[in-house]
Amino acid sequence: MPDNDRRYIYGAGRPGSAWLITLATVCCLLSGCHRSPLQPQSGGKPYEVVLTGDIDSAVYRQLTLDVEGLPQPEPWFDVVIGQEQPLARNIVKVDADSVRYTRTHIRYEQDVNAAPQLIVYIHTPSGTALRREMPALGERLRRLLAQAESDRTRHYLSERHNSQAEDTIRKMFGIELSVPDDLTAQRRDKDFIWLSNTSAEAQRCLCVYAVRHAYAANDMSIRDSVMKRHIKGETDAMYMRTTPGTVSAYSYTARDGRREYIARGLWEMEGDAMGGPFSQHIIPIDSTLTIVAEAFVFAPGMKKRNMMRQLEAAIFGGFALGQEARGKGQENSPEH
């Protein structure tokens, strides 16, 4: 989406770090998922970046800022510093030359030596200029790299997805949504569906629910009411709720021109020592109906950035199917 279209609504984080909004863009800037048969497969791990030519860690600091909305500090990217690795999936090259460059700027290329691959070039006249100007360019750099990774995740989901769950969501809520293929456990109720994997160590969950009145992105009491009713612990006195003071929300213009919203924060279990991060894609259909797609994880003692980003690529790519969304959900009887 255009840079000037992102609107910071409220929250505990700072407006400039809204990387999650790039995931909501359905039409990606990058298309490095369709590899030519003649190109080798790129190497490296998701959200890993090979960095060369950095000066005084000016670029490194921007790439390793903490991600918002996680219960523990985790960087945007895992940075490998050293010699160039031409087959790496994400490469950032810094080139300082006072003769050729008068200011610090960024350009990028795709699938140069392998695929999928993104190479970002940072041209700067000097180390002084890089240190001075990199903070202003940091968000664009992070967004380019994050968008490349989310595009790869969406391509992965297009080949490995739970089509049966997607059909159920389409019929219940009138939205198109990619569901990871490992989310096979399911619980349904009127206007609500909960999907999860079966891992005891790292539970990854996706919920979709309908709110049949106006929904304010900054009103977590609606979310808490839904989760208290549907996501309980061992007893009815144990239920999911939003951790106060942790939520940030942003709005953007969707493909059909409507304003949609992204919210991120932390959840906890009332009466139990459980918690983790969550993200929401809030899709207002009209003044009487809002569809919410939500992802959350429970993975104590584990890093959660990549788990959340895969789920966010799924829910942020969801979109309403016009008037088909109206009236859905009520037609479905509860199923557990």
Short mmCIF file of C-alpha atoms in Angstrom, two decimals:
data_model
loop_
_atom_site.label_atom_id
_atom_site.label_comp_id
_atom_site.label_asym_id
_atom_site.label_seq_id
_atom_site.Cartn_x
_atom_site.Cartn_y
_atom_site.Cartn_z
CA MET A 1 0.00 0.00 0.00
CA PRO A 2 1.17 3.58 -0.46
CA ASP A 3 3.34 4.87 2.36
CA ASN A 4 1.00 7.79 2.96
CA ASP A 5 -2.01 5.50 3.35
CA ARG A 6 -0.97 3.86 6.61
CA ARG A 7 -2.73 5.48 9.55
CA TYR A 8 -1.54 4.83 13.08
CA ILE A 9 -4.57 4.70 15.34
CA TYR A 10 -3.28 4.06 18.84
CA GLY A 11 -1.09 1.74 20.80
CA ALA A 12 1.88 0.92 22.92
CA GLY A 13 4.35 0.92 20.02
CA ARG A 14 5.58 3.62 17.74
CA PRO A 15 3.89 4.41 14.40
CA GLY A 16 7.05 4.00 12.35
CA SER A 17 7.44 0.30 13.04
CA ALA A 18 4.23 -0.99 11.51
CA TRP A 19 5.86 -3.78 9.51
CA LEU A 20 2.71 -5.84 9.78
CA ILE A 21 0.88 -3.49 7.43
CA THR A 22 3.11 -4.58 4.57
CA LEU A 23 1.74 -8.09 5.02
CA ALA A 24 -1.76 -6.84 4.44
CA THR A 25 -0.89 -5.77 0.92
CA VAL A 26 -2.30 -8.46 -1.33
CA CYS A 27 -0.55 -7.28 -4.48
CA CYS A 28 3.11 -7.56 -3.49
CA LEU A 29 5.95 -5.41 -4.73
CA LEU A 30 8.01 -8.55 -4.97
CA SER A 31 7.28 -11.74 -6.84
CA GLY A 32 10.33 -13.87 -6.16
CA CYS A 33 8.34 -17.06 -5.61
CA HIS A 34 8.32 -18.36 -9.16
CA ARG A 35 11.76 -19.78 -9.71
CA SER A 36 13.17 -20.35 -13.16
CA PRO A 37 14.27 -23.97 -13.72
CA LEU A 38 17.72 -22.60 -14.57
CA GLN A 39 18.16 -20.81 -11.25
CA PRO A 40 19.39 -22.53 -8.10
CA GLN A 41 17.28 -22.52 -4.96
CA SER A 42 18.25 -19.74 -2.57
CA GLY A 43 19.63 -20.70 0.82
CA GLY A 44 19.28 -19.48 4.36
CA LYS A 45 16.48 -19.39 6.92
CA PRO A 46 13.31 -17.30 6.85
CA TYR A 47 13.99 -13.76 8.09
CA GLU A 48 17.75 -14.24 7.86
CA VAL A 49 19.74 -11.46 6.16
CA VAL A 50 23.35 -11.51 4.97
CA LEU A 51 24.85 -8.03 5.49
CA THR A 52 28.09 -6.82 3.90
CA GLY A 53 29.91 -3.49 3.91
CA ASP A 54 28.17 -2.03 6.96
CA ILE A 55 29.84 0.94 8.68
CA ASP A 56 29.72 1.31 12.46
CA SER A 57 26.73 -1.09 12.56
CA ALA A 58 24.44 1.63 11.16
CA VAL A 59 22.47 -0.86 9.04
CA TYR A 60 22.74 -3.71 11.53
CA ARG A 61 21.01 -1.64 14.21
CA GLN A 62 18.05 -0.97 11.90
CA LEU A 63 17.69 -4.63 10.94
CA THR A 64 17.79 -5.85 14.54
CA LEU A 65 15.30 -3.49 16.17
CA ASP A 66 12.80 -5.37 18.31
CA VAL A 67 9.58 -6.54 16.68
CA GLU A 68 6.45 -5.11 18.27
CA GLY A 69 3.82 -7.25 19.91
CA LEU A 70 5.90 -10.16 21.21
CA PRO A 71 6.21 -11.13 24.87
CA GLN A 72 10.02 -11.18 24.71
CA PRO A 73 12.56 -9.19 22.66
CA GLU A 74 13.12 -10.60 19.18
CA PRO A 75 14.74 -8.76 16.25
CA TRP A 76 13.11 -8.07 12.93
CA PHE A 77 15.79 -10.16 11.23
CA ASP A 78 18.58 -12.56 12.09
CA VAL A 79 21.63 -10.86 10.60
CA VAL A 80 24.70 -12.70 9.32
CA ILE A 81 27.70 -10.39 8.94
CA GLY A 82 30.68 -11.36 6.83
CA GLN A 83 31.56 -12.35 3.32
CA GLU A 84 28.95 -12.24 0.61
CA GLN A 85 26.88 -15.38 0.11
CA PRO A 86 25.54 -15.07 -3.45
CA LEU A 87 22.83 -17.72 -3.02
CA ALA A 88 21.38 -16.28 0.21
CA ARG A 89 17.66 -15.47 0.15
CA ASN A 90 18.12 -11.93 1.57
CA ILE A 91 21.25 -9.87 0.99
CA VAL A 92 21.97 -6.26 1.97
CA LYS A 93 25.07 -4.64 0.46
CA VAL A 94 26.43 -1.29 1.62
CA ASP A 95 28.57 0.65 -0.87
CA ALA A 96 30.25 3.86 0.30
CA ASP A 97 31.64 6.08 -2.47
CA SER A 98 31.81 9.88 -2.24
CA VAL A 99 32.45 10.21 -5.97
CA ARG A 100 29.42 8.30 -7.22
CA TYR A 101 26.88 9.12 -4.49
CA THR A 102 25.76 12.45 -3.02
CA ARG A 103 23.19 11.00 -0.62
CA THR A 104 22.25 7.68 0.98
CA HIS A 105 19.60 5.77 -0.96
CA ILE A 106 18.25 2.25 -1.43
CA ARG A 107 17.58 0.16 -4.51
CA TYR A 108 16.87 -3.55 -4.89
CA GLU A 109 16.91 -6.45 -7.33
CA GLN A 110 15.16 -9.81 -7.31
CA ASP A 111 16.36 -13.31 -8.16
CA VAL A 112 19.83 -12.25 -9.31
CA ASN A 113 21.81 -15.38 -8.41
CA ALA A 114 19.09 -17.65 -7.03
CA ALA A 115 15.37 -17.70 -6.35
CA PRO A 116 13.54 -16.58 -4.41
CA GLN A 117 16.04 -13.85 -3.60
CA LEU A 118 16.10 -10.17 -2.71
CA ILE A 119 19.29 -8.10 -2.89
CA VAL A 120 19.09 -4.61 -1.41
CA TYR A 121 21.83 -2.09 -2.22
CA ILE A 122 22.47 0.83 0.10
CA HIS A 123 24.52 3.50 -1.65
CA THR A 124 26.05 6.22 0.50
CA PRO A 125 28.75 8.87 0.08
CA SER A 126 30.36 8.16 3.46
CA GLY A 127 30.08 6.50 6.82
CA THR A 128 29.02 9.82 8.31
CA ALA A 129 26.15 10.09 5.84
CA LEU A 130 25.13 6.49 6.47
CA ARG A 131 25.00 6.99 10.24
CA ARG A 132 23.02 10.20 9.83
CA GLU A 133 20.51 9.03 7.23
CA MET A 134 20.03 5.35 8.03
CA PRO A 135 17.47 5.89 10.83
CA ALA A 136 15.15 7.57 8.32
CA LEU A 137 15.68 4.78 5.77
CA GLY A 138 15.42 1.93 8.23
CA GLU A 139 11.68 1.41 7.97
CA ARG A 140 11.76 1.18 4.19
CA LEU A 141 14.60 -1.37 4.38
CA ARG A 142 12.75 -3.50 6.91
CA ARG A 143 9.52 -3.32 4.93
CA LEU A 144 11.22 -4.45 1.71
CA LEU A 145 12.74 -7.48 3.39
CA ALA A 146 9.60 -8.32 5.38
CA GLN A 147 7.48 -8.06 2.25
CA ALA A 148 9.76 -10.47 0.42
CA GLU A 149 9.42 -13.01 3.21
CA SER A 150 5.65 -12.63 3.47
CA ASP A 151 5.36 -13.08 -0.30
CA ARG A 152 7.28 -16.35 0.02
CA THR A 153 5.00 -17.45 2.84
CA ARG A 154 1.89 -16.73 0.77
CA HIS A 155 3.33 -18.73 -2.10
CA TYR A 156 4.01 -21.60 0.31
CA LEU A 157 0.43 -21.36 1.58
CA SER A 158 -0.91 -21.46 -1.98
CA GLU A 159 0.61 -24.93 -2.33
CA ARG A 160 0.18 -26.28 1.21
CA HIS A 161 -3.14 -25.19 2.66
CA ASN A 162 -6.20 -26.61 4.36
CA SER A 163 -8.75 -26.25 1.59
CA GLN A 164 -11.56 -27.82 3.63
CA ALA A 165 -11.15 -25.23 6.39
CA GLU A 166 -10.97 -22.47 3.78
CA ASP A 167 -14.29 -23.63 2.28
CA THR A 168 -15.87 -23.60 5.74
CA ILE A 169 -14.67 -20.03 6.40
CA ARG A 170 -15.90 -18.93 2.99
CA LYS A 171 -19.36 -20.34 3.63
CA MET A 172 -19.61 -19.08 7.22
CA PHE A 173 -18.20 -15.58 6.79
CA GLY A 174 -17.98 -14.73 3.10
CA ILE A 175 -14.22 -14.08 3.20
CA GLU A 176 -11.33 -15.64 1.35
CA LEU A 177 -8.56 -16.74 3.72
CA SER A 178 -5.54 -19.03 3.41
CA VAL A 179 -5.29 -21.62 6.19
CA PRO A 180 -1.95 -23.39 6.84
CA ASP A 181 -2.22 -27.10 6.20
CA ASP A 182 -1.16 -28.08 9.73
CA LEU A 183 -4.15 -26.34 11.32
CA THR A 184 -6.34 -29.42 11.33
CA ALA A 185 -8.04 -29.30 14.74
CA GLN A 186 -11.29 -27.39 14.54
CA ARG A 187 -14.10 -26.08 16.72
CA ARG A 188 -17.16 -24.28 15.34
CA ASP A 189 -19.99 -22.32 16.86
CA LYS A 190 -22.40 -19.73 15.54
CA ASP A 191 -20.37 -16.87 14.03
CA PHE A 192 -17.10 -18.43 15.26
CA ILE A 193 -14.47 -20.93 14.13
CA TRP A 194 -11.20 -21.88 15.86
CA LEU A 195 -8.47 -23.79 14.02
CA SER A 196 -5.20 -25.02 15.54
CA ASN A 197 -2.37 -27.46 15.08
CA THR A 198 -1.92 -30.40 17.42
CA SER A 199 1.50 -29.55 18.84
CA ALA A 200 1.80 -29.55 22.63
CA GLU A 201 5.00 -27.45 22.53
CA ALA A 202 4.02 -24.73 20.05
CA GLN A 203 0.29 -24.25 19.52
CA ARG A 204 -0.56 -22.09 16.51
CA CYS A 205 -4.15 -20.94 16.21
CA LEU A 206 -6.39 -19.07 13.82
CA CYS A 207 -9.87 -17.79 14.65
CA VAL A 208 -12.50 -16.10 12.52
CA TYR A 209 -15.60 -14.56 14.03
CA ALA A 210 -18.42 -12.20 13.11
CA VAL A 211 -19.33 -9.15 15.17
CA ARG A 212 -22.89 -8.11 14.33
CA HIS A 213 -22.61 -4.43 15.17
CA ALA A 214 -20.11 -1.63 14.65
CA TYR A 215 -16.60 -2.65 15.71
CA ALA A 216 -13.95 -0.19 16.88
CA ALA A 217 -10.39 -1.41 16.34
CA ASN A 218 -9.33 0.13 19.63
CA ASP A 219 -12.11 -1.56 21.65
CA MET A 220 -10.64 -4.82 22.92
CA SER A 221 -13.70 -5.41 25.13
CA ILE A 222 -15.41 -6.91 22.07
CA ARG A 223 -12.50 -9.29 21.50
CA ASP A 224 -12.44 -10.19 25.19
CA SER A 225 -16.16 -10.95 25.16
CA VAL A 226 -15.77 -13.30 22.18
CA MET A 227 -12.71 -15.06 23.60
CA LYS A 228 -14.24 -15.44 27.07
CA ARG A 229 -17.17 -17.23 25.48
CA HIS A 230 -15.23 -19.50 23.13
CA ILE A 231 -11.66 -20.03 24.39
CA LYS A 232 -11.61 -21.37 27.92
CA GLY A 233 -9.13 -23.20 30.11
CA GLU A 234 -9.76 -26.23 32.27
CA THR A 235 -12.74 -24.54 33.93
CA ASP A 236 -15.18 -21.82 32.94
CA ALA A 237 -13.33 -19.48 35.31
CA MET A 238 -10.29 -19.70 33.00
CA TYR A 239 -10.57 -17.81 29.71
CA MET A 240 -8.54 -15.77 27.26
CA ARG A 241 -8.37 -12.00 27.58
CA THR A 242 -6.27 -9.14 26.19
CA THR A 243 -3.31 -8.01 28.29
CA PRO A 244 -4.01 -4.33 29.07
CA GLY A 245 -1.74 -1.72 27.51
CA THR A 246 -0.19 -4.01 24.88
CA VAL A 247 -2.31 -3.39 21.76
CA SER A 248 -1.38 -1.28 18.73
CA ALA A 249 -3.75 -0.77 15.78
CA TYR A 250 -3.39 0.61 12.26
CA SER A 251 -5.78 1.25 9.39
CA TYR A 252 -5.26 1.00 5.63
CA THR A 253 -7.27 1.07 2.42
CA ALA A 254 -8.12 -2.40 1.12
CA ARG A 255 -8.32 -3.42 -2.53
CA ASP A 256 -12.04 -2.55 -2.73
CA GLY A 257 -11.54 0.88 -1.17
CA ARG A 258 -12.86 0.08 2.30
CA ARG A 259 -10.91 0.96 5.45
CA GLU A 260 -9.65 -2.14 7.21
CA TYR A 261 -7.63 -2.52 10.38
CA ILE A 262 -4.71 -4.45 11.82
CA ALA A 263 -4.26 -4.88 15.57
CA ARG A 264 -1.47 -6.63 17.48
CA GLY A 265 -0.97 -7.27 21.17
CA LEU A 266 -0.59 -9.83 23.91
CA TRP A 267 -3.13 -12.23 25.39
CA GLU A 268 -3.24 -13.96 28.73
CA MET A 269 -5.40 -16.61 30.34
CA GLU A 270 -7.47 -15.50 33.30
CA GLY A 271 -6.81 -17.88 36.18
CA ASP A 272 -3.88 -19.63 34.51
CA ALA A 273 -0.22 -18.95 33.69
CA MET A 274 -0.65 -18.90 29.92
CA GLY A 275 -0.15 -16.16 27.38
CA GLY A 276 1.40 -15.05 24.11
CA PRO A 277 1.04 -12.71 21.11
CA PHE A 278 -1.99 -12.21 18.88
CA SER A 279 -2.76 -10.32 15.68
CA GLN A 280 -6.08 -9.31 14.12
CA HIS A 281 -7.26 -8.40 10.64
CA ILE A 282 -10.50 -6.48 11.13
CA ILE A 283 -12.75 -6.30 8.04
CA PRO A 284 -15.80 -4.03 8.40
CA ILE A 285 -18.50 -5.14 5.97
CA ASP A 286 -21.02 -2.44 6.90
CA SER A 287 -22.36 -0.72 10.00
CA THR A 288 -23.94 -3.95 11.24
CA LEU A 289 -21.30 -6.56 10.45
CA THR A 290 -17.55 -6.88 10.98
CA ILE A 291 -15.46 -9.99 10.28
CA VAL A 292 -12.35 -10.52 12.40
CA ALA A 293 -9.56 -12.93 11.45
CA GLU A 294 -7.19 -13.50 14.35
CA ALA A 295 -3.98 -15.45 14.87
CA PHE A 296 -2.33 -16.31 18.17
CA VAL A 297 0.29 -18.70 19.47
CA PHE A 298 1.10 -20.39 22.74
CA ALA A 299 4.73 -21.53 22.75
CA PRO A 300 6.32 -21.11 26.19
CA GLY A 301 10.08 -20.80 26.14
CA MET A 302 10.24 -20.57 22.34
CA LYS A 303 10.83 -17.75 19.89
CA LYS A 304 7.57 -16.63 18.34
CA ARG A 305 8.44 -14.17 15.57
CA ASN A 306 8.43 -16.61 12.67
CA MET A 307 5.39 -18.50 13.96
CA MET A 308 3.40 -15.29 14.11
CA ARG A 309 4.61 -14.01 10.78
CA GLN A 310 3.45 -17.13 8.96
CA LEU A 311 0.00 -16.85 10.52
CA GLU A 312 -0.11 -13.10 9.85
CA ALA A 313 0.69 -13.66 6.18
CA ALA A 314 -2.42 -15.85 6.11
CA ILE A 315 -4.86 -13.57 7.94
CA PHE A 316 -3.60 -10.27 6.51
CA GLY A 317 -4.14 -11.62 2.99
CA GLY A 318 -7.82 -12.29 3.71
CA PHE A 319 -10.46 -10.28 1.91
CA ALA A 320 -14.24 -10.02 1.87
CA LEU A 321 -16.27 -11.50 -0.98
CA GLY A 322 -18.62 -8.54 -1.28
CA GLN A 323 -22.21 -9.07 -0.19
CA GLU A 324 -21.59 -12.77 0.39
CA ALA A 325 -20.29 -11.81 3.83
CA ARG A 326 -23.68 -10.44 4.94
CA GLY A 327 -25.85 -12.91 6.77
CA LYS A 328 -23.24 -15.65 6.89
CA GLY A 329 -22.43 -17.40 10.11
CA GLN A 330 -26.02 -17.49 11.31
CA GLU A 331 -26.79 -20.17 8.77
CA ASN A 332 -24.33 -22.56 10.40
CA SER A 333 -25.35 -24.64 13.38
CA PRO A 334 -22.80 -25.04 16.17
CA GLU A 335 -20.32 -27.86 15.73
CA HIS A 336 -17.68 -28.85 18.28
#
